[in-house]
Coordinates of N, CA and C and ligand atoms in Angstrom, one line a residue:
M149 N 44.2 162.6 130.7 CA 45.1 162.3 131.8 C 46.5 162.8 131.4
I150 N 47.1 163.5 132.3 CA 48.4 164.0 132.1 C 49.4 163.3 133.1
I151 N 50.4 162.7 132.6 CA 51.5 162.1 133.4 C 52.7 163.0 133.3
A152 N 53.2 163.4 134.5 CA 54.4 164.3 134.5 C 55.5 163.8 135.4
P153 N 56.5 163.2 134.8 CA 57.7 162.9 135.7 C 58.3 164.2 136.2
S154 N 58.8 164.1 137.5 CA 59.4 165.2 138.1 C 60.9 165.1 138.1
L155 N 61.6 166.0 137.5 CA 63.0 165.9 137.3 C 63.8 166.0 138.6
L156 N 63.2 166.4 139.7 CA 63.9 166.4 141.0 C 64.4 165.0 141.3
A157 N 63.7 164.0 140.8 CA 64.1 162.6 141.2 C 65.1 162.0 140.2
A158 N 65.5 162.8 139.2 CA 66.5 162.3 138.2 C 67.9 162.2 138.8
D159 N 68.8 161.5 138.2 CA 70.2 161.5 138.6 C 70.8 162.9 138.1
F160 N 71.1 163.8 139.0 CA 71.6 165.1 138.6 C 73.0 165.1 137.9
G161 N 73.6 164.0 138.0 CA 74.9 163.9 137.2 C 74.7 163.7 135.7
Y162 N 73.5 163.3 135.4 CA 73.2 163.0 134.0 C 71.9 163.7 133.6
L163 N 71.7 164.9 133.9 CA 70.4 165.6 133.7 C 69.9 165.6 132.2
A164 N 70.8 165.7 131.3 CA 70.4 165.7 129.9 C 69.9 164.4 129.5
R165 N 70.6 163.3 129.9 CA 70.2 162.0 129.6 C 68.9 161.6 130.3
E166 N 68.7 162.1 131.5 CA 67.5 161.8 132.3 C 66.3 162.6 131.6
T167 N 66.6 163.8 131.1 CA 65.5 164.5 130.4 C 65.0 163.8 129.2
K168 N 66.0 163.2 128.5 CA 65.7 162.5 127.2 C 64.9 161.2 127.6
R169 N 65.3 160.6 128.7 CA 64.6 159.4 129.2 C 63.1 159.7 129.5
A170 N 62.9 160.8 130.2 CA 61.5 161.2 130.5 C 60.7 161.6 129.2
S171 N 61.5 162.2 128.3 CA 60.9 162.6 127.0 C 60.4 161.4 126.2
A172 N 61.2 160.4 126.2 CA 60.9 159.2 125.4 C 59.9 158.2 126.1
S173 N 59.4 158.6 127.3 CA 58.6 157.7 128.1 C 57.2 157.7 127.7
G174 N 56.8 158.6 126.9 CA 55.3 158.7 126.6 C 54.6 159.7 127.6
A175 N 55.4 160.3 128.5 CA 54.8 161.3 129.4 C 54.3 162.5 128.6
D176 N 53.5 163.3 129.3 CA 52.9 164.5 128.6 C 53.7 165.8 129.0
W177 N 54.1 165.9 130.3 CA 54.8 167.0 130.8 C 56.0 166.6 131.5
L178 N 57.0 167.5 131.6 CA 58.1 167.4 132.5 C 57.9 168.4 133.6
H179 N 57.9 167.9 134.9 CA 57.7 168.8 136.0 C 59.0 169.2 136.6
L180 N 59.3 170.5 136.8 CA 60.6 171.0 137.2 C 60.4 171.8 138.5
D181 N 60.9 171.3 139.6 CA 60.8 171.8 140.9 C 61.8 172.9 141.2
I182 N 61.4 174.1 141.5 CA 62.3 175.2 141.8 C 62.2 175.5 143.3
M183 N 63.3 175.3 144.0 CA 63.3 175.5 145.5 C 64.3 176.5 145.8
D184 N 63.9 177.5 146.7 CA 64.8 178.6 146.9 C 65.5 178.6 148.3
G185 N 65.3 177.6 149.1 CA 66.0 177.5 150.4 C 65.3 178.5 151.4
H186 N 64.2 179.0 151.0 CA 63.5 180.0 151.9 C 62.0 179.6 152.1
F187 N 61.3 179.5 150.9 CA 59.9 179.1 150.9 C 59.9 177.6 151.4
V188 N 60.9 176.9 151.0 CA 61.1 175.5 151.5 C 62.5 175.3 151.9
Q189 N 62.7 174.3 152.7 CA 64.1 174.0 153.2 C 65.0 173.2 152.3
N190 N 65.0 173.6 151.1 CA 65.9 172.9 150.1 C 66.1 173.8 148.9
I191 N 67.2 173.5 148.2 CA 67.5 174.3 147.0 C 67.7 173.3 145.9
S192 N 67.1 173.6 144.8 CA 67.1 172.6 143.7 C 68.0 173.1 142.5
F193 N 67.4 173.8 141.6 CA 68.1 174.3 140.4 C 67.4 175.6 139.9
G194 N 68.1 176.3 139.0 CA 67.5 177.6 138.6 C 67.4 177.6 137.0
P195 N 67.1 178.8 136.5 CA 66.8 179.0 135.1 C 67.9 178.4 134.2
S196 N 69.2 178.5 134.6 CA 70.2 178.1 133.6 C 70.2 176.5 133.4
V197 N 69.8 175.8 134.5 CA 69.7 174.4 134.4 C 68.5 174.0 133.5
V198 N 67.4 174.8 133.7 CA 66.2 174.5 132.8 C 66.5 174.8 131.3
A199 N 67.3 175.9 131.1 CA 67.6 176.2 129.7 C 68.6 175.2 129.1
T200 N 69.4 174.6 130.0 CA 70.4 173.6 129.6 C 69.7 172.3 129.1
V201 N 68.6 171.9 129.8 CA 67.9 170.6 129.5 C 66.8 170.8 128.4
R202 N 66.4 172.1 128.2 CA 65.3 172.4 127.3 C 65.5 171.8 125.9
P203 N 66.7 171.8 125.3 CA 66.8 171.3 123.9 C 66.7 169.8 123.9
Y204 N 66.8 169.1 125.0 CA 66.7 167.6 125.0 C 65.3 167.1 125.0
S205 N 64.3 167.9 125.0 CA 62.9 167.4 125.1 C 61.9 168.4 124.5
K206 N 60.9 167.8 123.9 CA 59.8 168.6 123.4 C 58.6 168.6 124.4
L207 N 58.8 168.0 125.5 CA 57.7 168.0 126.5 C 57.3 169.4 127.0
F208 N 56.1 169.5 127.4 CA 55.6 170.7 128.1 C 56.3 170.9 129.4
F209 N 57.0 172.0 129.6 CA 57.8 172.2 130.8 C 56.9 172.9 131.9
D210 N 56.6 172.2 132.9 CA 55.7 172.6 134.0 C 56.6 173.0 135.2
I211 N 56.8 174.3 135.4 CA 57.7 174.9 136.4 C 56.9 175.1 137.7
H212 N 57.4 174.5 138.8 CA 56.8 174.6 140.1 C 57.7 175.5 141.0
L213 N 57.2 176.7 141.2 CA 58.0 177.7 141.9 C 57.7 177.6 143.4
M214 N 58.6 176.9 144.1 CA 58.5 176.9 145.6 C 59.4 178.0 146.1
C215 N 59.0 179.2 145.9 CA 59.9 180.3 146.1 C 59.2 181.5 146.7
S216 N 59.9 182.2 147.6 CA 59.2 183.3 148.3 C 59.1 184.5 147.4
K217 N 60.0 184.7 146.5 CA 59.9 185.8 145.6 C 59.8 185.4 144.1
P218 N 58.8 184.8 143.7 CA 58.7 184.3 142.3 C 58.7 185.5 141.3
E219 N 58.3 186.7 141.8 CA 58.3 187.8 140.9 C 59.7 188.1 140.2
I220 N 60.8 187.7 140.8 CA 62.1 188.0 140.2 C 62.5 186.8 139.3
L221 N 61.7 185.7 139.3 CA 62.1 184.5 138.6 C 61.2 184.2 137.4
L222 N 60.1 184.9 137.3 CA 59.1 184.6 136.2 C 59.7 184.8 134.8
E223 N 60.3 185.9 134.6 CA 60.9 186.2 133.3 C 62.1 185.3 133.0
P224 N 63.0 185.1 133.9 CA 64.1 184.1 133.6 C 63.6 182.7 133.3
F225 N 62.6 182.2 134.0 CA 62.1 180.9 133.7 C 61.3 180.9 132.4
A226 N 60.6 182.0 132.1 CA 59.9 182.1 130.8 C 60.9 182.0 129.7
K227 N 62.0 182.7 129.8 CA 63.0 182.7 128.8 C 63.7 181.3 128.7
A228 N 63.8 180.6 129.8 CA 64.5 179.3 129.9 C 63.7 178.2 129.3
G229 N 62.4 178.5 129.0 CA 61.7 177.4 128.3 C 60.4 176.9 129.0
A230 N 60.0 177.6 130.0 CA 58.7 177.2 130.7 C 57.5 177.3 129.8
A231 N 56.6 176.3 129.9 CA 55.4 176.3 129.2 C 54.3 176.8 130.2
Q232 N 54.5 176.4 131.5 CA 53.5 176.8 132.5 C 54.4 177.1 133.8
M233 N 53.9 178.0 134.6 CA 54.5 178.3 135.8 C 53.5 178.3 136.9
N234 N 53.8 177.5 138.0 CA 52.9 177.4 139.1 C 53.5 178.3 140.3
I235 N 52.6 179.1 140.8 CA 53.0 179.9 142.0 C 52.1 179.4 143.2
H236 N 52.6 179.6 144.4 CA 51.9 179.1 145.6 C 50.8 180.1 146.1
V237 N 49.7 179.6 146.4 CA 48.6 180.4 147.0 C 49.0 181.0 148.4
E238 N 50.0 180.3 149.0 CA 50.4 180.8 150.3 C 51.1 182.1 150.3
L239 N 51.3 182.6 149.1 CA 51.9 184.0 149.0 C 50.9 185.1 149.2
G240 N 49.7 184.7 149.4 CA 48.6 185.6 149.9 C 48.2 186.7 148.9
D241 N 48.3 188.0 149.4 CA 47.8 189.0 148.6 C 48.6 189.4 147.3
R242 N 49.8 188.7 147.2 CA 50.6 188.9 146.0 C 50.2 187.9 144.9
V243 N 49.3 187.0 145.2 CA 48.9 186.0 144.2 C 48.2 186.6 142.9
P244 N 47.3 187.5 143.0 CA 46.7 188.1 141.8 C 47.7 188.7 140.8
D245 N 48.6 189.4 141.3 CA 49.6 190.1 140.5 C 50.5 189.0 139.8
L246 N 50.9 188.0 140.6 CA 51.8 186.9 140.1 C 51.1 186.1 139.0
L247 N 49.8 185.8 139.2 CA 49.1 185.1 138.1 C 49.0 185.9 136.9
W248 N 48.7 187.2 137.0 CA 48.7 188.1 135.9 C 50.0 188.2 135.2
K249 N 51.1 188.2 135.9 CA 52.4 188.3 135.3 C 52.8 187.1 134.5
V250 N 52.4 185.9 135.0 CA 52.6 184.7 134.3 C 51.9 184.7 133.0
R251 N 50.6 185.1 133.1 CA 49.8 185.2 131.9 C 50.4 186.2 130.9
S252 N 50.8 187.3 131.4 CA 51.3 188.4 130.5 C 52.6 187.9 129.8
L253 N 53.3 187.0 130.4 CA 54.5 186.4 129.7 C 54.2 185.4 128.7
G254 N 52.9 185.1 128.5 CA 52.4 184.2 127.5 C 52.5 182.8 127.9
K255 N 52.6 182.5 129.2 CA 52.7 181.2 129.7 C 51.4 180.7 130.4
K256 N 51.2 179.4 130.5 CA 50.0 178.8 131.2 C 50.2 179.1 132.7
V257 N 49.1 179.3 133.3 CA 49.1 179.8 134.7 C 48.7 178.6 135.7
G258 N 49.6 178.3 136.6 CA 49.3 177.3 137.6 C 49.3 177.9 139.0
L259 N 48.5 177.3 139.8 CA 48.4 177.7 141.2 C 48.5 176.5 142.1
A260 N 49.5 176.5 143.0 CA 49.8 175.4 143.9 C 49.3 175.7 145.3
I261 N 49.0 174.6 146.0 CA 48.5 174.7 147.4 C 49.1 173.6 148.3
N262 N 49.6 174.0 149.4 CA 50.2 173.1 150.4 C 49.2 172.3 151.2
P263 N 49.6 171.2 151.7 CA 48.7 170.4 152.5 C 48.0 171.1 153.6
P264 N 48.6 171.9 154.4 CA 47.9 172.5 155.5 C 47.0 173.7 155.2
T265 N 47.1 174.1 153.9 CA 46.3 175.3 153.5 C 44.9 174.9 153.1
S266 N 43.9 175.6 153.6 CA 42.5 175.3 153.2 C 42.3 175.5 151.7
I267 N 41.5 174.6 151.1 CA 41.2 174.7 149.7 C 40.4 176.0 149.4
S268 N 39.8 176.5 150.3 CA 39.0 177.7 150.1 C 39.9 178.9 149.6
H269 N 41.2 178.8 149.9 CA 42.1 179.9 149.5 C 42.2 180.0 148.0
V270 N 42.0 178.9 147.3 CA 42.2 178.9 145.8 C 40.9 179.3 145.1
Q271 N 39.8 179.2 145.8 CA 38.5 179.4 145.1 C 38.4 180.8 144.3
P272 N 38.9 181.9 144.9 CA 38.8 183.1 144.1 C 39.5 183.2 142.8
Y273 N 40.4 182.2 142.6 CA 41.3 182.3 141.4 C 41.0 181.3 140.3
L274 N 40.0 180.4 140.6 CA 39.8 179.3 139.6 C 39.5 179.7 138.2
E275 N 38.9 180.9 138.1 CA 38.5 181.4 136.7 C 39.8 181.8 135.9
R276 N 40.9 182.1 136.6 CA 42.0 182.6 135.9 C 43.2 181.7 135.8
I277 N 43.0 180.4 136.1 CA 44.1 179.5 136.1 C 43.9 178.4 135.0
D278 N 45.0 177.8 134.6 CA 45.0 176.7 133.7 C 45.1 175.4 134.5
S279 N 45.7 175.5 135.6 CA 46.1 174.3 136.4 C 46.1 174.5 137.9
L280 N 45.5 173.6 138.6 CA 45.6 173.7 140.1 C 46.5 172.5 140.5
L281 N 47.5 172.9 141.3 CA 48.4 171.8 141.8 C 48.2 171.6 143.3
I282 N 47.6 170.5 143.6 CA 47.3 170.2 145.0 C 48.5 169.3 145.5
M283 N 49.2 169.9 146.4 CA 50.4 169.2 147.0 C 49.9 168.1 147.9
T284 N 50.4 166.9 147.7 CA 50.0 165.8 148.4 C 51.1 165.3 149.4
V285 N 52.2 166.1 149.4 CA 53.2 166.1 150.5 C 53.5 167.5 150.8
N286 N 54.2 167.7 151.9 CA 54.7 169.1 152.2 C 55.9 169.3 151.3
P287 N 55.9 170.4 150.6 CA 57.0 170.6 149.6 C 58.4 170.7 150.1
G288 N 59.3 170.4 149.3 CA 60.7 170.6 149.7 C 61.6 169.4 149.4
F289 N 61.0 168.2 149.4 CA 61.8 167.0 149.1 C 61.0 166.0 148.3
G290 N 61.7 165.2 147.5 CA 61.1 164.1 146.8 C 61.1 162.9 147.8
G291 N 60.3 161.9 147.4 CA 60.4 160.6 148.1 C 59.6 160.6 149.4
Q292 N 58.7 161.5 149.6 CA 58.0 161.5 150.9 C 56.7 160.7 150.7
A293 N 56.1 160.3 151.9 CA 54.9 159.5 151.9 C 53.7 160.4 151.5
F294 N 52.8 159.9 150.7 CA 51.5 160.6 150.3 C 50.7 160.9 151.6
I295 N 50.1 162.1 151.6 CA 49.3 162.6 152.7 C 47.8 162.4 152.3
Y296 N 47.1 161.4 152.9 CA 45.8 161.0 152.4 C 44.7 162.1 152.8
E297 N 45.1 162.9 153.8 CA 44.1 164.0 154.2 C 43.9 165.0 153.1
T298 N 44.7 165.0 152.1 CA 44.6 166.0 151.0 C 43.5 165.5 150.0
L299 N 43.0 164.3 150.0 CA 42.1 163.8 149.0 C 40.8 164.6 148.9
P300 N 40.2 165.1 150.1 CA 39.0 165.9 150.0 C 39.2 167.2 149.2
K301 N 40.4 167.7 149.2 CA 40.7 168.9 148.5 C 40.5 168.7 147.0
I302 N 40.9 167.5 146.5 CA 40.8 167.1 145.1 C 39.3 167.0 144.8
E303 N 38.6 166.4 145.7 CA 37.1 166.3 145.4 C 36.4 167.6 145.3
Q304 N 36.8 168.5 146.3 CA 36.2 169.9 146.3 C 36.6 170.6 145.0
A305 N 37.8 170.5 144.5 CA 38.2 171.2 143.3 C 37.4 170.6 142.1
W306 N 37.3 169.3 142.1 CA 36.5 168.7 141.0 C 35.1 169.2 140.9
H307 N 34.4 169.3 142.1 CA 33.1 169.8 142.2 C 33.0 171.3 141.8
W308 N 33.9 172.1 142.2 CA 33.9 173.5 141.8 C 34.1 173.7 140.3
R309 N 35.0 172.9 139.8 CA 35.2 172.9 138.3 C 34.0 172.6 137.5
A310 N 33.3 171.5 138.0 CA 32.0 171.1 137.3 C 30.9 172.2 137.5
Q311 N 30.8 172.7 138.7 CA 29.7 173.7 139.0 C 29.9 174.9 138.1
K312 N 31.2 175.4 138.1 CA 31.5 176.6 137.4 C 31.8 176.4 135.9
N313 N 31.7 175.2 135.5 CA 31.9 174.9 134.0 C 33.3 175.4 133.6
L314 N 34.3 175.1 134.4 CA 35.7 175.5 134.0 C 36.5 174.3 133.6
N315 N 37.7 174.5 133.1 CA 38.4 173.3 132.6 C 39.9 173.3 133.0
F316 N 40.2 173.9 134.1 CA 41.6 173.8 134.6 C 42.0 172.4 135.0
N317 N 43.2 172.0 134.8 CA 43.7 170.7 135.2 C 43.7 170.6 136.8
I318 N 43.4 169.4 137.3 CA 43.6 169.2 138.7 C 44.7 168.2 138.9
G319 N 45.9 168.8 139.4 CA 47.1 168.1 139.5 C 47.4 167.7 140.9
V320 N 48.1 166.6 141.1 CA 48.6 166.1 142.4 C 50.1 166.0 142.3
D321 N 50.7 166.3 143.4 CA 52.2 166.4 143.4 C 52.7 165.9 144.8
G322 N 53.4 164.7 144.7 CA 54.1 164.2 145.9 C 53.5 162.8 146.3
G323 N 54.5 161.9 146.4 CA 54.1 160.5 146.8 C 53.1 159.8 145.9
V324 N 53.2 160.2 144.6 CA 52.3 159.5 143.6 C 52.9 158.3 143.1
D325 N 52.3 157.2 143.3 CA 52.7 155.9 142.8 C 51.5 155.1 142.3
F326 N 51.7 153.8 142.0 CA 50.6 153.1 141.3 C 49.4 152.9 142.2
K327 N 49.6 153.0 143.6 CA 48.4 152.9 144.4 C 47.8 154.3 144.6
T328 N 48.6 155.3 144.9 CA 48.0 156.6 145.2 C 47.4 157.2 144.0
V329 N 47.9 156.9 142.8 CA 47.4 157.4 141.6 C 45.9 157.1 141.4
A330 N 45.6 155.9 141.8 CA 44.2 155.4 141.8 C 43.3 156.2 142.7
D331 N 43.8 156.4 143.9 CA 43.0 157.2 144.9 C 42.8 158.6 144.4
C332 N 43.9 159.2 143.9 CA 43.8 160.6 143.4 C 42.8 160.7 142.2
A333 N 42.9 159.7 141.2 CA 42.1 159.8 140.1 C 40.6 159.6 140.5
H334 N 40.4 158.7 141.5 CA 39.0 158.5 142.0 C 38.5 159.8 142.6
A335 N 39.3 160.5 143.2 CA 38.9 161.8 143.9 C 38.7 162.9 142.8
G336 N 39.2 162.7 141.6 CA 39.0 163.7 140.6 C 40.2 164.3 139.9
A337 N 41.4 163.9 140.3 CA 42.6 164.4 139.7 C 42.8 163.9 138.3
D338 N 43.4 164.7 137.4 CA 43.6 164.3 136.1 C 45.1 164.5 135.6
T339 N 45.9 165.1 136.5 CA 47.3 165.4 136.2 C 48.1 164.9 137.4
F340 N 49.1 164.0 137.0 CA 49.8 163.3 138.1 C 51.3 163.5 138.0
I341 N 51.8 164.2 139.0 CA 53.3 164.5 139.0 C 53.9 163.3 139.8
A342 N 54.9 162.7 139.2 CA 55.5 161.6 140.0 C 57.0 161.6 139.7
G343 N 57.8 161.8 140.8 CA 59.2 161.8 140.7 C 59.9 160.5 141.0
T344 N 60.1 160.2 142.3 CA 60.8 159.0 142.7 C 60.3 157.7 142.1
H345 N 58.9 157.6 142.1 CA 58.4 156.4 141.6 C 58.7 156.1 140.1
L346 N 58.6 157.1 139.3 CA 58.8 156.9 137.8 C 60.3 156.8 137.5
F347 N 61.1 157.7 138.1 CA 62.5 157.7 137.8 C 63.3 156.4 138.3
N348 N 62.7 155.8 139.4 CA 63.4 154.6 139.9 C 63.1 153.3 139.1
L349 N 62.1 153.4 138.2 CA 61.7 152.2 137.4 C 62.8 152.0 136.4
R350 N 63.0 150.7 136.1 CA 63.9 150.4 135.0 C 63.4 150.9 133.7
S351 N 62.1 150.7 133.5 CA 61.4 151.2 132.3 C 60.4 152.3 132.7
M352 N 60.8 153.6 132.5 CA 59.9 154.7 132.7 C 58.7 154.6 131.8
K353 N 59.0 154.1 130.6 CA 58.0 154.0 129.6 C 56.8 153.1 130.0
A354 N 57.2 151.9 130.5 CA 56.2 151.0 131.0 C 55.4 151.6 132.2
G355 N 56.2 152.3 133.1 CA 55.6 153.0 134.3 C 54.6 154.0 133.9
V356 N 54.9 154.8 132.9 CA 54.0 155.9 132.5 C 52.7 155.3 131.9
K357 N 52.9 154.2 131.1 CA 51.7 153.6 130.5 C 50.8 153.0 131.6
K358 N 51.5 152.3 132.6 CA 50.7 151.7 133.6 C 50.0 152.8 134.5
M359 N 50.7 153.9 134.8 CA 50.1 154.9 135.6 C 48.9 155.6 134.9
R360 N 49.1 155.8 133.6 CA 48.0 156.4 132.8 C 46.7 155.4 132.8
K361 N 47.0 154.1 132.7 CA 45.9 153.2 132.6 C 45.2 153.1 134.0
I362 N 45.9 153.1 135.1 CA 45.3 153.1 136.4 C 44.5 154.4 136.6
A363 N 45.0 155.5 136.2 CA 44.3 156.8 136.3 C 43.0 156.8 135.5
Q364 N 43.1 156.3 134.3 CA 41.9 156.3 133.4 C 40.8 155.3 134.0
E365 N 41.3 154.2 134.5 CA 40.3 153.2 135.0 C 39.6 153.7 136.3
N366 N 40.2 154.7 137.0 CA 39.7 155.1 138.3 C 39.0 156.5 138.2
A367 N 39.0 157.1 137.0 CA 38.5 158.5 136.8 C 37.0 158.5 137.0
P368 N 36.5 159.6 137.6 CA 35.0 159.7 137.7 C 34.4 160.3 136.4
I369 N 34.3 159.4 135.4 CA 33.9 159.9 134.1 C 32.3 160.0 134.1
F370 N 31.7 159.0 134.7 CA 30.2 159.0 134.7 C 29.7 159.7 135.9
E371 N 28.5 160.2 135.8 CA 27.8 160.9 136.9 C 27.8 160.0 138.2
A372 N 27.5 158.7 137.9 CA 27.4 157.8 139.1 C 28.7 157.6 139.8
S373 N 29.8 157.8 139.1 CA 31.1 157.6 139.8 C 31.7 158.9 140.2
A374 N 30.9 160.0 140.3 CA 31.5 161.3 140.7 C 32.0 161.2 142.1
P375 N 33.1 161.9 142.4 CA 33.6 161.9 143.8 C 32.6 162.5 144.8
P376 N 32.6 162.0 146.0 CA 31.6 162.6 147.0 C 31.9 164.1 147.2
V377 N 30.8 164.8 147.6 CA 30.9 166.2 147.9 C 31.6 166.2 149.3
P378 N 32.8 166.8 149.4 CA 33.6 166.7 150.6 C 33.0 167.8 151.7
T379 N 33.4 167.6 152.9 CA 33.1 168.5 153.9 C 34.3 169.2 154.4
V380 N 34.9 170.1 153.5 CA 36.1 170.8 153.9 C 35.8 172.3 154.1
Ligands
DX5_300 C1 58.0 168.2 146.3 C2 58.0 168.4 144.8 C3 57.5 167.3 144.0 C4 58.4 166.1 144.0 C5 57.6 164.9 143.9 O1 58.4 169.3 147.0 O2 57.1 169.5 144.5 O3 57.3 167.7 142.6 O4 59.3 166.1 143.0 O5 58.4 163.8 144.2 P1 58.0 162.4 144.6 O6 57.2 161.8 143.5 O7 59.3 161.7 144.8 O8 57.2 162.5 145.9
ZN301 ZN1 56.5 169.9 142.4

């Protein structure tokens, strides 16, 4: 189980301190949302901010590129300290080149998918990714309500992974809290991105511990508790 606080929900006036707080929480990854004001209707931060907070944490930096032209950003974020970079499957026929470019920079390869996009679009890429990021809100803003209609996509990804004997992470991003983490884990997710919920807690450490426990308790570890085969 991977728990990844999302820095988008941090107090931007104290980014270094917030990065340290996430780092000391027992979390596994730090998720960093990059928004370009074009792929999504919001702008967050760029490589210089990532490089600024990098020395304050040893966590695996998971960069989520909600950007129309990730090709111009991959190298800067690789240099800024990315461990993994997620690009969006909605970029269509540019996806294969982008995945290859991330790999060639020596970084882990992530593929993200928006709620309205059919899960079938990621199927051709499953053999070449380390992580699948299933958006459980429409990207652009933190603090949105979880979209339950995305759960069958998690189940489908879980079944494809088992059938093909692959081992990419199945991540969920958006509206993840102590309730929805159970639903996602039950559907087959193993990587949980949580911004608002974890950063708003007085003790992120206790929150991470609790989220991990709920995820573990709801995971489909045994054959009998496998998620249903979805009809998507
Ligand atoms: C949404 C971002 C998410 C966001 C999640 O566009 O990709 O990573 O930070 O935030 P919460 O947990 O607040 O929904
Ligand atoms: Zn994200």
